[in-house]
């Protein structure tokens, strides 16, 4: 009891320090838009062609960062497979999924995949992009794991998709290095903003990221389910 | 009650809750959940830093008529990175917890006495 009280006091004190610091140094909403942020907002559409400024920051201005992020996710998926390798759960009888569950998920699954693809194709126009889309697709697969007993995607296909998408991402980056003298530069025509076929390589990168994150998250869920 | 108190306050409340769960929890999954709650609070806090009064989302849906007052897009892009790293960290943590459970038969940190695995 006394330990919990001390822990509560310590965490509340931490929160108090943080709150007073934040409140003094960053008054809410009163910071002007300046520095790189102002540059991104003012010139983002002219320079990169995407109407969603966050997308152009993630994929182009800080594209190298995103490549590193994708690598971290890949390392996590690989490490998970390594840690869980050789773990076999003893067979226990699980309840059979009901008819409603089975039918609904069977018909919902293509719609979930379609929605995921919609999100990553329209990443430069609307909120979203490759990462949320990948998670949506993995959620669809997770639904199938839970509700359908016989459904298991091929692990080989998953890792092949993942490796192919990762290699393609680096190749797109090297294309920028070769044609525009800057890694991950926008080498394709920008087009008219607010169209699906615009913003140069942003949709290409987001489609690659969507495939990569989707297969990676599905692989993680598959490993966790099977271990 | 001003907006800053609500946004900063709820983000920091989540962080405090996460720290409390992580340091009082005895079950390994509970500790991981505490870390995840902390992570969520931190992400909300970083997004709140980027708010600018009267600003909207940095997406220009009516392109030629650009609205100048948008919120700061940089913290949002950073938080996107942080969320993915959080997912990776949770997956690794859960895998390690599964191995500990298999090896020692318990997830309670009070019963995990050995320092060497």
Tab-separated table of C-alpha atoms in Angstrom:
chain	number	residue	atom	x	y	z
A	1	UNK	CA	0.000	0.000	0.000
A	2	UNK	CA	2.707	2.469	0.999
A	3	UNK	CA	4.669	1.542	-2.136
A	4	UNK	CA	1.704	2.341	-4.313
A	5	UNK	CA	1.257	5.658	-2.552
A	6	UNK	CA	4.913	6.544	-3.090
A	7	UNK	CA	4.668	5.514	-6.735
A	8	UNK	CA	1.562	7.661	-7.150
A	9	UNK	CA	3.300	10.641	-5.560
A	10	UNK	CA	6.401	10.184	-7.722
A	11	UNK	CA	4.410	9.981	-10.937
A	12	UNK	CA	2.200	12.920	-9.995
A	13	UNK	CA	5.301	14.964	-9.192
A	14	UNK	CA	6.753	14.011	-12.570
A	15	UNK	CA	3.542	15.144	-14.247
A	16	UNK	CA	3.564	18.404	-12.291
A	17	UNK	CA	7.159	19.186	-13.322
A	18	UNK	CA	6.402	18.346	-16.946
A	19	UNK	CA	3.211	20.385	-16.950
A	20	UNK	CA	4.784	23.492	-15.453
A	21	UNK	CA	7.751	23.243	-17.836
A	22	UNK	CA	5.549	22.762	-20.874
A	23	UNK	CA	3.135	25.474	-19.848
A	24	UNK	CA	5.858	28.068	-19.360
A	25	UNK	CA	7.947	27.273	-22.414
A	26	UNK	CA	5.292	26.309	-24.947
A	27	UNK	CA	2.128	28.346	-24.337
A	28	UNK	CA	-0.650	26.484	-26.104
A	29	UNK	CA	-1.333	27.686	-29.621
A	30	UNK	CA	0.636	30.918	-29.340
A	31	UNK	CA	3.734	29.792	-31.209
A	32	UNK	CA	4.041	31.340	-34.668
A	33	UNK	CA	4.691	29.129	-37.664
A	34	UNK	CA	8.372	29.706	-38.389
A	35	UNK	CA	11.548	28.051	-39.567
A	36	UNK	CA	11.307	24.891	-41.614
A	37	UNK	CA	7.616	24.483	-40.799
A	38	UNK	CA	6.767	27.814	-42.441
A	39	UNK	CA	8.863	26.868	-45.437
A	40	UNK	CA	7.099	23.517	-45.768
A	41	UNK	CA	3.650	25.093	-45.535
A	42	UNK	CA	4.378	27.901	-47.977
A	43	UNK	CA	6.404	26.067	-50.604
A	44	UNK	CA	5.385	22.474	-50.040
A	45	UNK	CA	2.880	22.294	-52.885
A	46	UNK	CA	5.124	24.158	-55.321
A	47	UNK	CA	8.150	22.018	-54.533
A	48	UNK	CA	6.650	18.567	-54.125
A	49	UNK	CA	3.111	18.782	-55.453
A	50	UNK	CA	1.326	17.061	-52.566
A	51	UNK	CA	-1.555	18.926	-50.979
A	52	UNK	CA	-1.045	17.015	-47.747
A	53	UNK	CA	1.984	18.735	-46.264
A	54	UNK	CA	2.572	16.061	-43.608
A	55	UNK	CA	2.914	13.496	-46.383
A	56	UNK	CA	5.478	15.503	-48.284
A	57	UNK	CA	7.471	15.975	-45.064
A	58	UNK	CA	7.349	12.282	-44.245
A	59	UNK	CA	8.204	10.941	-47.680
A	60	UNK	CA	10.419	13.602	-49.252
A	61	UNK	CA	11.761	16.318	-46.964
A	62	UNK	CA	12.525	13.729	-44.307
A	63	UNK	CA	12.427	10.720	-46.563
A	64	UNK	CA	15.656	9.315	-45.224
A	65	UNK	CA	14.123	9.301	-41.766
A	66	UNK	CA	11.185	7.289	-43.078
A	67	UNK	CA	13.535	4.806	-44.727
A	68	UNK	CA	15.169	4.362	-41.322
A	69	UNK	CA	11.750	3.943	-39.722
A	70	UNK	CA	10.820	1.217	-42.193
A	71	UNK	CA	14.149	-0.442	-41.395
A	72	UNK	CA	13.328	-0.341	-37.680
A	73	UNK	CA	10.012	-2.020	-38.361
A	74	UNK	CA	11.768	-4.642	-40.457
A	75	UNK	CA	14.288	-5.243	-37.660
A	76	UNK	CA	11.475	-5.606	-35.152
A	77	UNK	CA	9.708	-8.159	-37.355
A	78	UNK	CA	12.952	-10.089	-37.874
A	79	UNK	CA	13.858	-9.935	-34.207
A	80	UNK	CA	10.397	-11.148	-33.266
A	81	UNK	CA	10.787	-14.116	-35.573
A	82	UNK	CA	14.210	-14.803	-34.091
A	83	UNK	CA	13.041	-14.607	-30.477
A	84	UNK	CA	9.980	-16.724	-31.078
A	85	UNK	CA	11.781	-19.265	-33.262
A	86	UNK	CA	11.381	-22.776	-31.993
A	87	UNK	CA	8.506	-21.957	-29.666
A	88	UNK	CA	5.687	-24.400	-30.180
A	89	UNK	CA	2.479	-24.041	-28.317
A	90	UNK	CA	0.906	-27.285	-27.236
A	91	UNK	CA	-2.311	-27.960	-29.055
A	92	UNK	CA	-5.353	-27.010	-27.079
A	93	UNK	CA	-8.886	-27.287	-28.288
A	94	UNK	CA	-10.225	-23.908	-29.293
A	95	UNK	CA	-13.926	-23.242	-29.708
A	96	UNK	CA	-15.141	-23.414	-33.268
A	97	UNK	CA	-15.991	-19.932	-34.652
A	98	UNK	CA	-19.684	-19.383	-35.130
A	99	UNK	CA	-21.351	-19.284	-38.521
A	100	UNK	CA	-22.094	-15.562	-38.281
A	101	UNK	CA	-18.476	-14.736	-37.476
A	102	UNK	CA	-17.159	-16.881	-40.293
A	103	UNK	CA	-19.530	-15.520	-42.943
A	104	UNK	CA	-19.186	-11.888	-41.953
A	105	UNK	CA	-15.398	-11.927	-41.903
A	106	UNK	CA	-15.251	-13.766	-45.216
A	107	UNK	CA	-17.239	-11.014	-46.876
A	108	UNK	CA	-15.669	-8.152	-44.938
A	109	UNK	CA	-12.078	-9.130	-45.717
A	110	UNK	CA	-11.935	-7.874	-49.357
A	111	UNK	CA	-13.574	-4.621	-48.300
A	112	UNK	CA	-10.945	-4.087	-45.602
A	113	UNK	CA	-8.181	-4.713	-48.149
A	114	UNK	CA	-9.861	-2.286	-50.548
A	115	UNK	CA	-10.099	0.364	-47.856
A	116	UNK	CA	-6.419	-0.106	-47.001
A	117	UNK	CA	-5.430	0.329	-50.638
A	118	UNK	CA	-7.623	3.402	-50.877
A	119	UNK	CA	-5.772	4.923	-47.924
A	120	UNK	CA	-2.302	4.335	-49.330
A	121	UNK	CA	-3.161	5.421	-52.866
A	122	UNK	CA	-4.656	8.693	-51.622
A	123	UNK	CA	-1.907	9.362	-49.081
A	124	UNK	CA	-0.851	12.614	-50.748
A	125	UNK	CA	-4.391	14.012	-50.836
A	126	UNK	CA	-6.096	12.954	-47.631
A	127	UNK	CA	-5.026	12.081	-44.096
A	128	UNK	CA	-3.440	8.671	-44.004
A	129	UNK	CA	-0.736	7.098	-46.071
A	130	UNK	CA	1.328	3.954	-46.165
A	131	UNK	CA	1.670	3.276	-42.449
A	132	UNK	CA	-2.014	3.456	-41.430
A	133	UNK	CA	-2.954	1.620	-44.618
A	134	UNK	CA	-0.549	-1.196	-43.804
A	135	UNK	CA	-2.025	-1.469	-40.335
A	136	UNK	CA	-5.569	-1.539	-41.760
A	137	UNK	CA	-4.588	-4.373	-44.114
A	138	UNK	CA	-2.928	-6.259	-41.263
A	139	UNK	CA	-6.118	-5.795	-39.234
A	140	UNK	CA	-8.059	-7.452	-42.019
A	141	UNK	CA	-5.688	-10.405	-41.941
A	142	UNK	CA	-5.892	-10.512	-38.134
A	143	UNK	CA	-9.674	-10.706	-38.368
A	144	UNK	CA	-9.296	-13.692	-40.678
A	145	UNK	CA	-6.791	-15.387	-38.322
A	146	UNK	CA	-9.262	-15.128	-35.481
A	147	UNK	CA	-12.447	-16.054	-37.271
A	148	UNK	CA	-11.371	-18.653	-39.846
A	149	UNK	CA	-9.627	-21.739	-38.602
A	150	UNK	CA	-8.171	-22.832	-41.912
A	151	UNK	CA	-6.868	-19.440	-43.021
A	152	UNK	CA	-3.080	-19.154	-42.970
A	153	UNK	CA	-1.280	-16.893	-45.440
A	154	UNK	CA	1.939	-18.236	-46.858
A	155	UNK	CA	4.866	-16.987	-44.807
A	156	UNK	CA	7.122	-17.218	-47.833
A	157	UNK	CA	4.875	-14.904	-49.821
A	158	UNK	CA	4.728	-12.435	-46.943
A	159	UNK	CA	8.478	-12.173	-46.582
A	160	UNK	CA	8.920	-12.049	-50.359
A	161	UNK	CA	6.520	-9.074	-50.580
A	162	UNK	CA	8.284	-7.401	-47.705
A	163	UNK	CA	11.777	-7.813	-49.139
A	164	UNK	CA	10.666	-6.807	-52.613
A	165	UNK	CA	8.989	-3.638	-51.311
A	166	UNK	CA	12.032	-2.741	-49.211
A	167	UNK	CA	14.388	-3.184	-52.157
A	168	UNK	CA	12.078	-1.159	-54.382
A	169	UNK	CA	12.078	1.676	-51.840
A	170	UNK	CA	15.869	1.846	-51.877
A	171	UNK	CA	15.872	1.662	-55.695
A	172	UNK	CA	13.471	4.624	-55.883
A	173	UNK	CA	15.816	6.504	-53.566
A	174	UNK	CA	18.835	5.647	-55.704
A	175	UNK	CA	16.915	6.782	-58.780
A	176	UNK	CA	16.707	10.206	-57.163
A	177	UNK	CA	20.433	10.066	-56.484
A	178	UNK	CA	21.143	9.209	-60.108
A	179	UNK	CA	18.773	11.667	-61.785
A	180	UNK	CA	18.532	14.595	-59.383
A	181	UNK	CA	21.740	14.242	-57.343
A	182	UNK	CA	19.913	13.799	-54.081
A	183	UNK	CA	18.801	10.588	-52.389
A	184	UNK	CA	14.996	10.128	-52.512
A	185	UNK	CA	14.505	13.254	-54.591
A	186	UNK	CA	11.337	13.840	-56.572
A	187	UNK	CA	12.270	12.741	-60.085
A	188	UNK	CA	8.804	12.350	-61.570
A	189	UNK	CA	6.626	15.203	-62.914
A	190	UNK	CA	4.591	16.913	-60.197
A	191	UNK	CA	1.344	17.178	-62.148
A	192	UNK	CA	-1.668	19.196	-61.050
A	193	UNK	CA	-2.210	19.246	-57.278
A	194	UNK	CA	-5.300	17.481	-55.906
A	195	UNK	CA	-5.242	14.782	-58.579
A	196	UNK	CA	-4.520	11.157	-57.812
A	197	UNK	CA	-1.731	11.109	-60.398
A	198	UNK	CA	0.256	13.993	-59.007
A	199	UNK	CA	3.018	14.751	-56.523
A	200	UNK	CA	5.752	12.820	-58.314
A	201	UNK	CA	7.113	9.872	-56.391
A	202	UNK	CA	5.032	10.352	-53.231
A	203	UNK	CA	2.242	7.929	-54.275
A	204	UNK	CA	4.869	5.452	-55.473
A	205	UNK	CA	6.681	5.548	-52.134
A	206	UNK	CA	3.436	5.307	-50.194
A	207	UNK	CA	2.252	2.329	-52.212
A	208	UNK	CA	5.584	0.624	-51.500
A	209	UNK	CA	5.325	1.493	-47.805
A	210	UNK	CA	1.726	0.255	-47.714
A	211	UNK	CA	2.728	-3.138	-49.086
A	212	UNK	CA	5.768	-3.331	-46.833
A	213	UNK	CA	4.046	-2.346	-43.599
A	214	UNK	CA	1.035	-4.520	-44.408
A	215	UNK	CA	3.114	-7.637	-44.997
A	216	UNK	CA	5.353	-6.882	-42.017
A	217	UNK	CA	2.505	-6.374	-39.563
A	218	UNK	CA	0.743	-9.460	-40.891
A	219	UNK	CA	3.981	-11.382	-40.379
A	220	UNK	CA	4.277	-10.101	-36.797
A	221	UNK	CA	0.677	-11.108	-36.054
A	222	UNK	CA	1.227	-14.510	-37.669
A	223	UNK	CA	4.341	-15.123	-35.556
A	224	UNK	CA	2.582	-14.067	-32.370
A	225	UNK	CA	-0.392	-16.262	-33.210
A	226	UNK	CA	1.631	-19.351	-34.020
A	227	UNK	CA	4.139	-19.170	-31.175
B	1	UNK	CA	-10.848	26.305	-18.588
B	2	UNK	CA	-8.527	27.059	-21.460
B	3	UNK	CA	-7.705	24.717	-24.307
B	4	UNK	CA	-4.072	24.380	-23.243
B	5	UNK	CA	-5.102	22.899	-19.919
B	6	UNK	CA	-7.295	20.329	-21.676
B	7	UNK	CA	-4.779	19.252	-24.321
B	8	UNK	CA	-1.569	19.388	-22.285
B	9	UNK	CA	-3.395	18.193	-19.192
B	10	UNK	CA	-4.887	15.101	-20.805
B	11	UNK	CA	-1.618	14.207	-22.529
B	12	UNK	CA	0.332	14.559	-19.289
B	13	UNK	CA	-2.396	12.697	-17.394
B	14	UNK	CA	-1.913	9.757	-19.770
B	15	UNK	CA	1.847	9.931	-19.224
B	16	UNK	CA	1.457	9.991	-15.439
B	17	UNK	CA	-0.933	7.068	-15.637
B	18	UNK	CA	1.526	5.147	-17.793
B	19	UNK	CA	4.414	5.735	-15.387
B	20	UNK	CA	2.243	4.707	-12.456
B	21	UNK	CA	1.141	1.492	-14.166
B	22	UNK	CA	4.688	0.685	-15.251
B	23	UNK	CA	6.246	1.125	-11.799
B	24	UNK	CA	3.537	-0.513	-9.716
B	25	UNK	CA	2.564	-3.329	-12.064
B	26	UNK	CA	3.819	-6.791	-11.201
B	27	UNK	CA	2.765	-8.529	-14.386
B	28	UNK	CA	5.085	-8.098	-17.365
B	29	UNK	CA	2.274	-7.446	-19.822
B	30	UNK	CA	0.890	-4.829	-17.461
B	31	UNK	CA	4.264	-3.080	-17.445
B	32	UNK	CA	4.341	-3.130	-21.237
B	33	UNK	CA	0.834	-1.687	-21.343
B	34	UNK	CA	1.963	1.077	-18.986
B	35	UNK	CA	4.840	1.901	-21.318
B	36	UNK	CA	2.419	1.972	-24.232
B	37	UNK	CA	0.043	4.337	-22.431
B	38	UNK	CA	3.022	6.572	-21.651
B	39	UNK	CA	3.974	6.471	-25.332
B	40	UNK	CA	0.484	7.528	-26.382
B	41	UNK	CA	0.495	10.427	-23.946
B	42	UNK	CA	3.869	11.570	-25.222
B	43	UNK	CA	2.647	11.464	-28.824
B	44	UNK	CA	-0.398	13.531	-27.910
B	45	UNK	CA	1.854	16.021	-26.119
B	46	UNK	CA	4.117	16.413	-29.168
B	47	UNK	CA	1.124	16.938	-31.452
B	48	UNK	CA	-0.263	19.542	-29.027
B	49	UNK	CA	2.993	21.509	-29.259
B	50	UNK	CA	2.320	22.030	-32.944
B	51	UNK	CA	-1.084	23.643	-32.466
B	52	UNK	CA	-1.447	27.221	-33.643
B	53	UNK	CA	-4.507	29.245	-32.695
B	54	UNK	CA	-7.174	29.112	-35.371
B	55	UNK	CA	-5.205	26.651	-37.440
B	56	UNK	CA	-6.601	23.757	-39.434
B	57	UNK	CA	-4.996	20.533	-40.616
B	58	UNK	CA	-2.056	21.106	-43.009
B	59	UNK	CA	-3.950	19.702	-45.998
B	60	UNK	CA	-4.915	22.162	-48.720
B	61	UNK	CA	-7.967	20.633	-50.299
B	62	UNK	CA	-8.847	23.776	-52.271
B	63	UNK	CA	-5.443	24.243	-53.771
B	64	UNK	CA	-5.259	27.680	-55.362
B	65	UNK	CA	-6.967	29.352	-52.384
B	66	UNK	CA	-4.413	28.400	-49.792
B	67	UNK	CA	-5.462	29.062	-46.239
B	68	UNK	CA	-2.418	30.364	-44.450
B	69	UNK	CA	-3.417	29.507	-40.920
B	70	UNK	CA	-2.570	25.847	-40.555
B	71	UNK	CA	-1.022	24.035	-37.625
B	72	UNK	CA	2.636	23.036	-37.573
B	73	UNK	CA	3.074	19.909	-39.739
B	74	UNK	CA	6.514	18.932	-38.418
B	75	UNK	CA	5.432	17.475	-35.027
B	76	UNK	CA	2.749	15.459	-36.805
B	77	UNK	CA	5.326	13.953	-39.149
B	78	UNK	CA	7.589	13.162	-36.190
B	79	UNK	CA	4.745	11.532	-34.274
B	80	UNK	CA	4.012	9.333	-37.289
B	81	UNK	CA	7.545	7.990	-36.907
B	82	UNK	CA	7.167	7.625	-33.155
B	83	UNK	CA	3.948	5.605	-33.464
B	84	UNK	CA	5.598	3.072	-35.767
B	85	UNK	CA	8.588	2.754	-33.444
B	86	UNK	CA	6.120	2.226	-30.571
B	87	UNK	CA	4.484	-0.650	-32.454
B	88	UNK	CA	7.870	-2.238	-33.128
B	89	UNK	CA	8.846	-1.887	-29.483
B	90	UNK	CA	5.580	-3.422	-28.273
B	91	UNK	CA	5.974	-6.389	-30.623
B	92	UNK	CA	9.513	-7.076	-29.429
B	93	UNK	CA	8.473	-6.669	-25.792
B	94	UNK	CA	5.577	-9.097	-26.174
B	95	UNK	CA	7.855	-11.639	-27.857
B	96	UNK	CA	10.316	-11.421	-24.958
B	97	UNK	CA	7.450	-11.801	-22.467
B	98	UNK	CA	6.294	-14.919	-24.303
B	99	UNK	CA	9.778	-16.413	-24.057
B	100	UNK	CA	9.983	-15.586	-20.323
B	101	UNK	CA	6.601	-17.189	-19.762
B	102	UNK	CA	7.727	-20.318	-21.578
B	103	UNK	CA	11.034	-20.517	-19.727
B	104	UNK	CA	9.970	-19.648	-16.165
B	105	UNK	CA	6.276	-20.369	-16.252
B	106	UNK	CA	5.382	-17.008	-14.775
B	107	UNK	CA	5.006	-13.413	-15.841
B	108	UNK	CA	5.111	-12.011	-12.323
B	109	UNK	CA	8.304	-10.030	-11.842
B	110	UNK	CA	8.300	-10.730	-8.097
B	111	UNK	CA	8.788	-14.426	-8.874
B	112	UNK	CA	11.518	-13.971	-11.462
B	113	UNK	CA	14.466	-14.174	-9.092
B	114	UNK	CA	17.363	-15.263	-11.258
B	115	UNK	CA	19.435	-12.535	-12.776
B	116	UNK	CA	21.060	-14.898	-15.255
B	117	UNK	CA	18.902	-16.400	-17.971
